[in-house]
mmCIF file of C-alpha atoms in Angstrom:
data_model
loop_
_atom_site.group_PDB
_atom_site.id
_atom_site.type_symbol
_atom_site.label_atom_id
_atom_site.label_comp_id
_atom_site.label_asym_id
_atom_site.label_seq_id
_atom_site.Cartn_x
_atom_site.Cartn_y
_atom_site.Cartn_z
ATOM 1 C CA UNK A 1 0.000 0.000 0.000
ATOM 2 C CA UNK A 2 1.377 3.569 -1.049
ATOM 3 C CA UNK A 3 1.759 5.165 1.998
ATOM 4 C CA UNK A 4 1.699 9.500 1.544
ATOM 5 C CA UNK A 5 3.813 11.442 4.233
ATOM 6 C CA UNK A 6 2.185 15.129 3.231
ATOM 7 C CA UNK A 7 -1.058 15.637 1.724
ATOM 8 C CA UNK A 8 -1.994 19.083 0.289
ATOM 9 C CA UNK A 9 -4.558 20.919 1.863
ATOM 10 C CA UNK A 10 -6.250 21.800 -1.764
ATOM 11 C CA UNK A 11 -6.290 17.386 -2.322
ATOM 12 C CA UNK A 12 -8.494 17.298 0.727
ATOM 13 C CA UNK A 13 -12.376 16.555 -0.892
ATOM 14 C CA UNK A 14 -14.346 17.734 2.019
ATOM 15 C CA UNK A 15 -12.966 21.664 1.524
ATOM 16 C CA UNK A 16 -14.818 23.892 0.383
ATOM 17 C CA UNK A 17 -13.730 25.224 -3.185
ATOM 18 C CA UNK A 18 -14.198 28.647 -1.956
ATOM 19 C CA UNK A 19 -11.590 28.207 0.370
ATOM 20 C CA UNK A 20 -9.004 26.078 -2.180
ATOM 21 C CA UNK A 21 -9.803 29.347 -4.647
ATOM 22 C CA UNK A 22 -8.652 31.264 -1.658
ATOM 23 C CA UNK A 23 -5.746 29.742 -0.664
ATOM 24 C CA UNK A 24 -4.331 29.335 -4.267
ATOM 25 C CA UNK A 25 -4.421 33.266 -4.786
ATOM 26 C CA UNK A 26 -7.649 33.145 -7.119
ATOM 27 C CA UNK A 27 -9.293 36.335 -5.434
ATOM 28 C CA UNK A 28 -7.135 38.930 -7.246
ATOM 29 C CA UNK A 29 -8.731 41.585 -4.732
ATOM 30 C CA UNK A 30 -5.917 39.952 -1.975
ATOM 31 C CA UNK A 31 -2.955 41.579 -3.121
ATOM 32 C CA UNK A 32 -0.882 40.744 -0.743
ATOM 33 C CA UNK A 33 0.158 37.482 0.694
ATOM 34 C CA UNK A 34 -2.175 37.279 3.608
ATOM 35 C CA UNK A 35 0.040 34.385 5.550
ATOM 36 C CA UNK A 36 3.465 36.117 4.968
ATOM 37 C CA UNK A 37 5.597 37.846 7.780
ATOM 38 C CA UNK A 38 6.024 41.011 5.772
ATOM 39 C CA UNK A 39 1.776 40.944 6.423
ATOM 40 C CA UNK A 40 2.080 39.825 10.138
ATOM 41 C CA UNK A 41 4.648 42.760 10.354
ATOM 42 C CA UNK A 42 1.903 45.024 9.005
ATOM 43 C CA UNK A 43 -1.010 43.968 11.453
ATOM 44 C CA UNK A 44 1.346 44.574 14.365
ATOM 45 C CA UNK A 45 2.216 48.442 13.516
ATOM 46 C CA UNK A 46 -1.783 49.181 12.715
ATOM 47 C CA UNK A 47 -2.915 47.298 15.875
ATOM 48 C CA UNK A 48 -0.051 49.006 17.611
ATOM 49 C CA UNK A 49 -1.660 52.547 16.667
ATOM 50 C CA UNK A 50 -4.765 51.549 17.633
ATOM 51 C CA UNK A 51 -5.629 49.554 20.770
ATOM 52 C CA UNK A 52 -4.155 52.413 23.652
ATOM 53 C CA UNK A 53 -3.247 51.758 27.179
ATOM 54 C CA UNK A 54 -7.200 51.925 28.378
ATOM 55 C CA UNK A 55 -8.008 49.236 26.310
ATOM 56 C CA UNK A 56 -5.171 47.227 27.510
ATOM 57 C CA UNK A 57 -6.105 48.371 31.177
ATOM 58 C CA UNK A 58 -9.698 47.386 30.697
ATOM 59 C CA UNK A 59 -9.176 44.183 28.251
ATOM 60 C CA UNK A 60 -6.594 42.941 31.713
ATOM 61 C CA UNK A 61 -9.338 43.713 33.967
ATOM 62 C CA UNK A 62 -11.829 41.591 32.618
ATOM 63 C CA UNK A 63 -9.741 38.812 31.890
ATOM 64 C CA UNK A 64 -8.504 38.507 35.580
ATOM 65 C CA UNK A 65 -12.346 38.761 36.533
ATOM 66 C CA UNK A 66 -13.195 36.110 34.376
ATOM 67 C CA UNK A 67 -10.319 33.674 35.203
ATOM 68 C CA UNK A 68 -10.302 34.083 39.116
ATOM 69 C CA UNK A 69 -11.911 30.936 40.233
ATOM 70 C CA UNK A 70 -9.477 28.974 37.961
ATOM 71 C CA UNK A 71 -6.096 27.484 38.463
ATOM 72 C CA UNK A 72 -3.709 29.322 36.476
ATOM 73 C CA UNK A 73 -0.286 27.965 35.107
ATOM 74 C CA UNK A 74 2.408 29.664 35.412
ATOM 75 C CA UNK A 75 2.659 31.071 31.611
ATOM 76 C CA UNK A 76 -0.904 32.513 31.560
ATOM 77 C CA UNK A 77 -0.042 34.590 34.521
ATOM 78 C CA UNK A 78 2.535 35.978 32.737
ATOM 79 C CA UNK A 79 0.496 36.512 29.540
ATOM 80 C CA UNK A 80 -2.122 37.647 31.560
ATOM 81 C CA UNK A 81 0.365 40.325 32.728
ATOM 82 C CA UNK A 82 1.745 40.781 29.648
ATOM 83 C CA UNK A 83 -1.627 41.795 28.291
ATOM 84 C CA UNK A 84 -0.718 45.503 29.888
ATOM 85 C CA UNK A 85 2.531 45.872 27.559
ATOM 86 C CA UNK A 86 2.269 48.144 24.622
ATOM 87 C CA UNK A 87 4.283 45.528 22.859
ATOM 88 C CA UNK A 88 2.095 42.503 23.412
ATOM 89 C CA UNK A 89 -0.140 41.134 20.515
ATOM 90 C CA UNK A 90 -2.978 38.205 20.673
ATOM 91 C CA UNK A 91 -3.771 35.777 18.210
ATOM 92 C CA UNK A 92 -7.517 34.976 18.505
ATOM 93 C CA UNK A 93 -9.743 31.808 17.512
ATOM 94 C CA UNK A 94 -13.529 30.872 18.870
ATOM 95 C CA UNK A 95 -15.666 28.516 19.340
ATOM 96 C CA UNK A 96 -19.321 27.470 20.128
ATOM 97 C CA UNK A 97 -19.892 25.986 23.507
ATOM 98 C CA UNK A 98 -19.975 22.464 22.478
ATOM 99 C CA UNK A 99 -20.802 20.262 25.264
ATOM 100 C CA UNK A 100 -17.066 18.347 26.029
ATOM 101 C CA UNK A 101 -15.936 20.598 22.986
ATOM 102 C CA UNK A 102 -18.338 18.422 20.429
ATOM 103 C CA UNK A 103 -16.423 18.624 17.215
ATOM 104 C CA UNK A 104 -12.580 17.813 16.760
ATOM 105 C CA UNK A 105 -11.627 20.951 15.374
ATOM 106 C CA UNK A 106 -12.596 22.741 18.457
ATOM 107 C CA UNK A 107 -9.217 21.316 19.768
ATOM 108 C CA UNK A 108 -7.623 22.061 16.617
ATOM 109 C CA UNK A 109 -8.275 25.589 16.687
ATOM 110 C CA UNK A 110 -6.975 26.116 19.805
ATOM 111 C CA UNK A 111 -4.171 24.369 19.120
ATOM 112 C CA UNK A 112 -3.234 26.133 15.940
ATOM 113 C CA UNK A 113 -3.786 29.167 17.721
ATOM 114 C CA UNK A 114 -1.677 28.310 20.280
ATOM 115 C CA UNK A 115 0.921 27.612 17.484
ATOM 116 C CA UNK A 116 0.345 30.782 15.558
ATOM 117 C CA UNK A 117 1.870 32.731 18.581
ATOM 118 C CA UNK A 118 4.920 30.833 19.722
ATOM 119 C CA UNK A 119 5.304 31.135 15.418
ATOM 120 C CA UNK A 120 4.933 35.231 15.652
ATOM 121 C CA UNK A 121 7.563 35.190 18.884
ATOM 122 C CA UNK A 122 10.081 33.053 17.406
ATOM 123 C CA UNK A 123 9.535 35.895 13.871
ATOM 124 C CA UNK A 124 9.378 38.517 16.223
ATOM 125 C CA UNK A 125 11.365 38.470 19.291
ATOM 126 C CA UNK A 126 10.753 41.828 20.320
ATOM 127 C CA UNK A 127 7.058 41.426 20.749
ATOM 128 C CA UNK A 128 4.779 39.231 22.619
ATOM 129 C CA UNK A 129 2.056 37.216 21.648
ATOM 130 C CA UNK A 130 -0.970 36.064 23.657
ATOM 131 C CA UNK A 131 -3.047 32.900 22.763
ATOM 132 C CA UNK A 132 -6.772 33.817 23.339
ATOM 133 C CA UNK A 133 -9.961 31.494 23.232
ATOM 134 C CA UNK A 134 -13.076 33.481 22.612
ATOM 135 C CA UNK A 135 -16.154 32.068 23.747
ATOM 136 C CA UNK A 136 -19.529 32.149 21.556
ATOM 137 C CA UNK A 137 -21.283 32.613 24.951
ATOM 138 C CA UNK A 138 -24.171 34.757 23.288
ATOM 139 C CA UNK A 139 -24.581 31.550 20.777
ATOM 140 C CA UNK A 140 -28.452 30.336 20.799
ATOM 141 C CA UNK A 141 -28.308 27.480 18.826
ATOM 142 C CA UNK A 142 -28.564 25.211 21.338
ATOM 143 C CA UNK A 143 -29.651 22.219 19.774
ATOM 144 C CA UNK A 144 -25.845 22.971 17.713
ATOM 145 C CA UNK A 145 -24.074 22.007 20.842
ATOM 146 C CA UNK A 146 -25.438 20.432 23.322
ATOM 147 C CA UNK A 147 -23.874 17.064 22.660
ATOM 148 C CA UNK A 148 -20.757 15.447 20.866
ATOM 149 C CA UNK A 149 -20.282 11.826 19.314
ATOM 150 C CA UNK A 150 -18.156 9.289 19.961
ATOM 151 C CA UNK A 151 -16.996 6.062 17.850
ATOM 152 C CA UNK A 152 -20.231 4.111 19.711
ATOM 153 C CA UNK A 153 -22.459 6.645 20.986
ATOM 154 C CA UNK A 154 -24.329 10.027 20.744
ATOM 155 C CA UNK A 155 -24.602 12.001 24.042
ATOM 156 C CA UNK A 156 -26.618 15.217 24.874
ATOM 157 C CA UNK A 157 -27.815 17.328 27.833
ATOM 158 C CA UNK A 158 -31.020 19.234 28.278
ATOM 159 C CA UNK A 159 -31.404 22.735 28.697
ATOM 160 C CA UNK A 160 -34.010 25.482 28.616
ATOM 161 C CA UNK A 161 -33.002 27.067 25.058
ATOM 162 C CA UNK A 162 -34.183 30.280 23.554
ATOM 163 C CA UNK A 163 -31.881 33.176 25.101
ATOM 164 C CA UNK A 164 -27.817 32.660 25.303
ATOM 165 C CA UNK A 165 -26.719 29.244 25.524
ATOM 166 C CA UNK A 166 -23.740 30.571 28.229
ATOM 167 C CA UNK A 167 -26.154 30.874 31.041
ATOM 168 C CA UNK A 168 -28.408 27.939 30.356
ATOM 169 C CA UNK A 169 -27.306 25.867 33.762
ATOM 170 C CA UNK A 170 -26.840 22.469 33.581
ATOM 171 C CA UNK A 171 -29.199 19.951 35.509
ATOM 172 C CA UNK A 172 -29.115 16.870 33.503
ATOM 173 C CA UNK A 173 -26.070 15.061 33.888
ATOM 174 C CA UNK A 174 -27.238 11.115 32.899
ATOM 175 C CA UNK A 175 -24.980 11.691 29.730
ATOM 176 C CA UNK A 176 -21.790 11.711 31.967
ATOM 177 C CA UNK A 177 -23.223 7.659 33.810
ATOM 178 C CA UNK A 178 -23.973 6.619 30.557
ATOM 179 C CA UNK A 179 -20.067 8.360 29.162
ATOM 180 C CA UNK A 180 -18.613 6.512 32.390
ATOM 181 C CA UNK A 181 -20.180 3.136 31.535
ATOM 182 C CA UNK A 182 -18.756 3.089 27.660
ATOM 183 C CA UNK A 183 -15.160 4.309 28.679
ATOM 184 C CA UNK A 184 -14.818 2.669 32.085
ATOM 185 C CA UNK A 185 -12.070 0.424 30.847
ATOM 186 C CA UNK A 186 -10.652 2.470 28.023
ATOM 187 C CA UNK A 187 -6.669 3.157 28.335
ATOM 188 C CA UNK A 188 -7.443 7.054 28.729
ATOM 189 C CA UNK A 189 -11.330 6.443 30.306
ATOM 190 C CA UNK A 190 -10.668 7.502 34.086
ATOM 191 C CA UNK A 191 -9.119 10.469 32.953
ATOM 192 C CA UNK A 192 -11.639 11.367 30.586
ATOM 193 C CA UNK A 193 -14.471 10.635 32.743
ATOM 194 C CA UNK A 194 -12.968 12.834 35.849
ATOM 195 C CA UNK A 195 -12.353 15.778 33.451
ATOM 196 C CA UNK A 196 -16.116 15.751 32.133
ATOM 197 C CA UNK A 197 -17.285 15.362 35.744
ATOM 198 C CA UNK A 198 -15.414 18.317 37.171
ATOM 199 C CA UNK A 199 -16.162 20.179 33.783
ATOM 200 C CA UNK A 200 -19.846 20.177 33.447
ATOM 201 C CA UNK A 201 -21.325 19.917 37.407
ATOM 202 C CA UNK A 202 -24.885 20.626 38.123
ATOM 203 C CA UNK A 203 -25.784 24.639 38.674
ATOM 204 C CA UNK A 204 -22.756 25.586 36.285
ATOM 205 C CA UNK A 205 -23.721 27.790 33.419
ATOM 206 C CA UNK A 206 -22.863 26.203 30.126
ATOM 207 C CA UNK A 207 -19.707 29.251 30.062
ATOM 208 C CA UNK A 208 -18.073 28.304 33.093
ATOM 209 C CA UNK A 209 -18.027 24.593 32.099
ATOM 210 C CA UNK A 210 -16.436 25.155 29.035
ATOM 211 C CA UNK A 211 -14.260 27.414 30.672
ATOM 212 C CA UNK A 212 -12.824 25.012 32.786
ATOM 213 C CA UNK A 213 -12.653 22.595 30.729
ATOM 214 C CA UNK A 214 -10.436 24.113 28.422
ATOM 215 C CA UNK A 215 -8.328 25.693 30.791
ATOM 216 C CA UNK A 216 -7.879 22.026 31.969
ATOM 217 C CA UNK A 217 -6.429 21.077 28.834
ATOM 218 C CA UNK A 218 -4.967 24.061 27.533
ATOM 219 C CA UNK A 219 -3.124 25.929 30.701
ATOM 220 C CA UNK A 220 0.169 24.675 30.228
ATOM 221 C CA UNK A 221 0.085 26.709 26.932
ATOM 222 C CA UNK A 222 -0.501 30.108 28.279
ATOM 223 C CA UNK A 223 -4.331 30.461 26.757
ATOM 224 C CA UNK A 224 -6.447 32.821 27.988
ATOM 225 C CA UNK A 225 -10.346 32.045 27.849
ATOM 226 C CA UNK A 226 -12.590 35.159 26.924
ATOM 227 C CA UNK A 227 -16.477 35.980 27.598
ATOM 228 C CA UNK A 228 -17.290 38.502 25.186
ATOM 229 C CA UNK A 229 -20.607 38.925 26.854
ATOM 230 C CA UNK A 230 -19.334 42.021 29.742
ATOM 231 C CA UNK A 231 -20.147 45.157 29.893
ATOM 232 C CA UNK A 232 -16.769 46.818 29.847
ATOM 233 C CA UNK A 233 -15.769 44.803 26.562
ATOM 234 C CA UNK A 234 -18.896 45.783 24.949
ATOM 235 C CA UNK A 235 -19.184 49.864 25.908
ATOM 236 C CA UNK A 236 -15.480 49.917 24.061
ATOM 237 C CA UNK A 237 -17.214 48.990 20.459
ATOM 238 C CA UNK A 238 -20.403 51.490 21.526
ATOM 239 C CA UNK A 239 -19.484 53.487 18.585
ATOM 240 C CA UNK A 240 -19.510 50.178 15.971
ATOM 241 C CA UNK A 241 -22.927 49.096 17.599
ATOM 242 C CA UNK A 242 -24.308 52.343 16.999
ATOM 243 C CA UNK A 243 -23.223 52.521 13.351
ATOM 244 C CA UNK A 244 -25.134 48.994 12.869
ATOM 245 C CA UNK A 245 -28.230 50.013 14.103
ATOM 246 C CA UNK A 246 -28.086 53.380 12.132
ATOM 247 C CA UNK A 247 -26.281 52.409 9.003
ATOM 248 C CA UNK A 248 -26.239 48.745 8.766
ATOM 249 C CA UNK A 249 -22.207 48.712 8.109
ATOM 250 C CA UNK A 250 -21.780 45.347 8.244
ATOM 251 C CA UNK A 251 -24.581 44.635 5.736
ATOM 252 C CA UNK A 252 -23.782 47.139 3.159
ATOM 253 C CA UNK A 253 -20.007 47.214 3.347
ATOM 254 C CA UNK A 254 -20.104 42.987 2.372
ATOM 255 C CA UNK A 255 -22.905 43.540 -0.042
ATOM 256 C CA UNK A 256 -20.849 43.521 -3.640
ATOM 257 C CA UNK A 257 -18.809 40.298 -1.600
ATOM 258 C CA UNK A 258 -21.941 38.244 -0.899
ATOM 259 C CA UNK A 259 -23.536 38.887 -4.531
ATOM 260 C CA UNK A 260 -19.551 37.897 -5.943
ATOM 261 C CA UNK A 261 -19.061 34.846 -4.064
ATOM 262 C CA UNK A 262 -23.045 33.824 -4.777
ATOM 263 C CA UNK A 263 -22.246 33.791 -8.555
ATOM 264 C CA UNK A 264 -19.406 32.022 -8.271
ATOM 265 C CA UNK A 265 -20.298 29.145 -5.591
ATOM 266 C CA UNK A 266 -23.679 29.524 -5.402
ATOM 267 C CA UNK A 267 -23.707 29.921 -1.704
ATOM 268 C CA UNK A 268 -22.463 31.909 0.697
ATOM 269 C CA UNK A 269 -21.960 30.268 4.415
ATOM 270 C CA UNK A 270 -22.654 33.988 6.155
ATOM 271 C CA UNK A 271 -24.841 36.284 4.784
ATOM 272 C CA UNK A 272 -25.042 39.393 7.133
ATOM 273 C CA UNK A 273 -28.396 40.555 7.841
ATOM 274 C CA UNK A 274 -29.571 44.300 7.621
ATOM 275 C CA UNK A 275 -28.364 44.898 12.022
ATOM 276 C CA UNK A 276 -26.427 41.803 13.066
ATOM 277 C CA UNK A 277 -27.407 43.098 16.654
ATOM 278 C CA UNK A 278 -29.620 40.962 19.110
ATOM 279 C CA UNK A 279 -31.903 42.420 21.769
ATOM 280 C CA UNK A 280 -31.214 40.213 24.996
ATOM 281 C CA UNK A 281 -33.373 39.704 27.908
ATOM 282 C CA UNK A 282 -33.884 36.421 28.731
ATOM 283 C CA UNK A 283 -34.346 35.216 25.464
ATOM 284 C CA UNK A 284 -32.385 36.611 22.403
ATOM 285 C CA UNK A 285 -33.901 38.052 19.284
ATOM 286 C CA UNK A 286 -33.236 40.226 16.060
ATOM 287 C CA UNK A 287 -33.245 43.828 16.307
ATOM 288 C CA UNK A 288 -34.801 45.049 12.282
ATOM 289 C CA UNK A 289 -36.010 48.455 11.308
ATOM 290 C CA UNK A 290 -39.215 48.788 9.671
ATOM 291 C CA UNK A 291 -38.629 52.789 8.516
ATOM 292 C CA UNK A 292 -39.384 54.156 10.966
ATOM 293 C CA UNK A 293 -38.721 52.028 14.715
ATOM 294 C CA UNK A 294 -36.614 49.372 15.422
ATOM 295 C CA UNK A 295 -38.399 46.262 16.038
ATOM 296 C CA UNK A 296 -37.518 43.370 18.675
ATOM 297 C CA UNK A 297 -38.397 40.594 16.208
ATOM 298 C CA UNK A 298 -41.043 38.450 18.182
ATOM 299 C CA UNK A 299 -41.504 40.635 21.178
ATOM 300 C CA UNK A 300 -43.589 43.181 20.826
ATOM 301 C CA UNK A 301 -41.166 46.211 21.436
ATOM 302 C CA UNK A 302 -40.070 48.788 19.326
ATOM 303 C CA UNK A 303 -38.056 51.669 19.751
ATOM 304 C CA UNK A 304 -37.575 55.526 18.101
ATOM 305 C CA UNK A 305 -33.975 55.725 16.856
ATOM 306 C CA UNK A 306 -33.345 57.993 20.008
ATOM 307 C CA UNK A 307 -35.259 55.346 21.983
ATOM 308 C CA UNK A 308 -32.533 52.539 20.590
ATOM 309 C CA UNK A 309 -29.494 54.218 21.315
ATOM 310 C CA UNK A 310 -30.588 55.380 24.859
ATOM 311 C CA UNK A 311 -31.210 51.399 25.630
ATOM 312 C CA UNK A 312 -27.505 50.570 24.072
ATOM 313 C CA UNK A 313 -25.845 53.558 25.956
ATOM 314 C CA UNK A 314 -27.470 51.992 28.843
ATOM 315 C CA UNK A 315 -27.204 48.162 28.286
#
């Protein structure tokens, strides 16, 4: 049997030709080469100019909020402190909160991410690069995540689903007897079992399980696990939140893109809306604009345009 010691990313059939036609420079639009260190050196002077010593102060206050009830390793509290440096840089991935991470390239994000900036330190020695795991805690796809497959079985919890799946608390736990009785005597099962036990424990929230359990199994590499759903975090992008609800930036700056990539593919995998905002009480819904108010898509509330930016300067 031939046996093949690299295969080409472009040979793999299950990627998308959209992202082959990417990767092979078909998009003459990319000029430059968006993977090369000249680039990387390019990103670091812009994002240099423009995150300043507040945001740094505030992004290092939330963090050690957010990461107090864990145990750290010794190389995230340095990162965390090295978060404060004008010469420190993250490299960012995220995920959904898949229950015991669901799909394998949960891990493999992390861990590429994880690559990415001991790749950018060993390029740039001068500068320091943070590994950073944002959380999709504002996610409401719940049915999306709330189990994961093994080579035997299909496991899932329940959960009241509708608003955020990062504060749905978890109550059923019979998937982690019946995960305990298929991996009782496997080589790695006692581990495996203890980690999803002191992972996902009744009363949690869905985002402090997954919290933990990553920082389980990715401390010794210096990640840092981010909520994006705090208040300080979110009154720093006030001014991009506003400019959704008033001029639907996302929507009509991607517009030419979508109709582009439509013609060529057929499909596009995100298609912005009109606002890509969501009202959230204790469910969340779409925020649209009918002309004249902005409407909370199944709720019956609507707001003036002064009316909508009073309840974001506010919330």
């Amino acid at each position: 049997m031939k046996q093949q010691s690299h295969l080409s990313f472009t040979d793999i059939p299950s990627i998308p030709q959209l992202i082959k036609d990417f990767l092979q420079g078909k998009f003459p639009e990319f000029n430059e080469d968006i993977f090369s260190l000249e680039n990387f050196r390019s990103k670091i002077e812009n994002k240099a100019k423009s995150f300043s010593l507040e945001n740094r102060k505030n992004l290092h206050s939330v963090f050690q909020e957010q990461l107090r009830e864990l145990r750290l390793s010794d190389l995230q509290k340095e990162n965390l402190s090295l978060l404060k440096k004008e010469n420190t840089f993250t490299v960012t991935t995220g995920h959904q909160l898949n229950l015991f991470t669901g799909p394998f390239f949960f891990i493999y994000k992390i861990l590429q991410t994880v690559k990415t900036a001991n790749y950018l330190k060993a390029h740039f020695p001068k500068q320091n690069f943070v590994p950073i795991f944002w959380m999709a805690t504002e996610d409401h796809d719940f049915e999306e995540i709330n189990h994961f497959k093994t080579a035997e079985n299909y496991y899932e919890f329940k959960g009241k689903s509708g608003g955020v799946v990062g504060k749905i608390k978890i109550e059923d736990l019979a998937f982690i007897s019946a995960f305990e009785e298929e991996f009782k005597d496997d080589v790695f099962g006692t581990e495996l079992i203890l980690l999803l036990k002191k992972a996902f424990r009744k009363g949690e929230n869905l985002t402090s399980a997954t919290r933990f359990l990553v920082n389980e199994l990715f401390a010794k590499y210096g990640l840092l696990m981010l909520d994006g759903d705090d208040k300080i975090l979110k009154s720093e992008v006030e001014a991009v939140f506003s400019a959704e609800l008033l001029e639907q930036i996302l929507f009509n700056s991607t517009k030419e893109s979508v109709e582009k990539l439509s013609g060529l593919y057929g499909k596009v995998h995100v298609n912005p809306r009109e606002i890509n905002l969501f009202y959230l009480t204790e469910t969340r819904d779409r925020i649209e604009f009918d002309g004249d108010n902005y409407v909370i898509v199944d709720k019956t509330l609507k707001f003036t345009k002064e009316e909508i930016l009073k309840e974001l300067k506010n919330h």
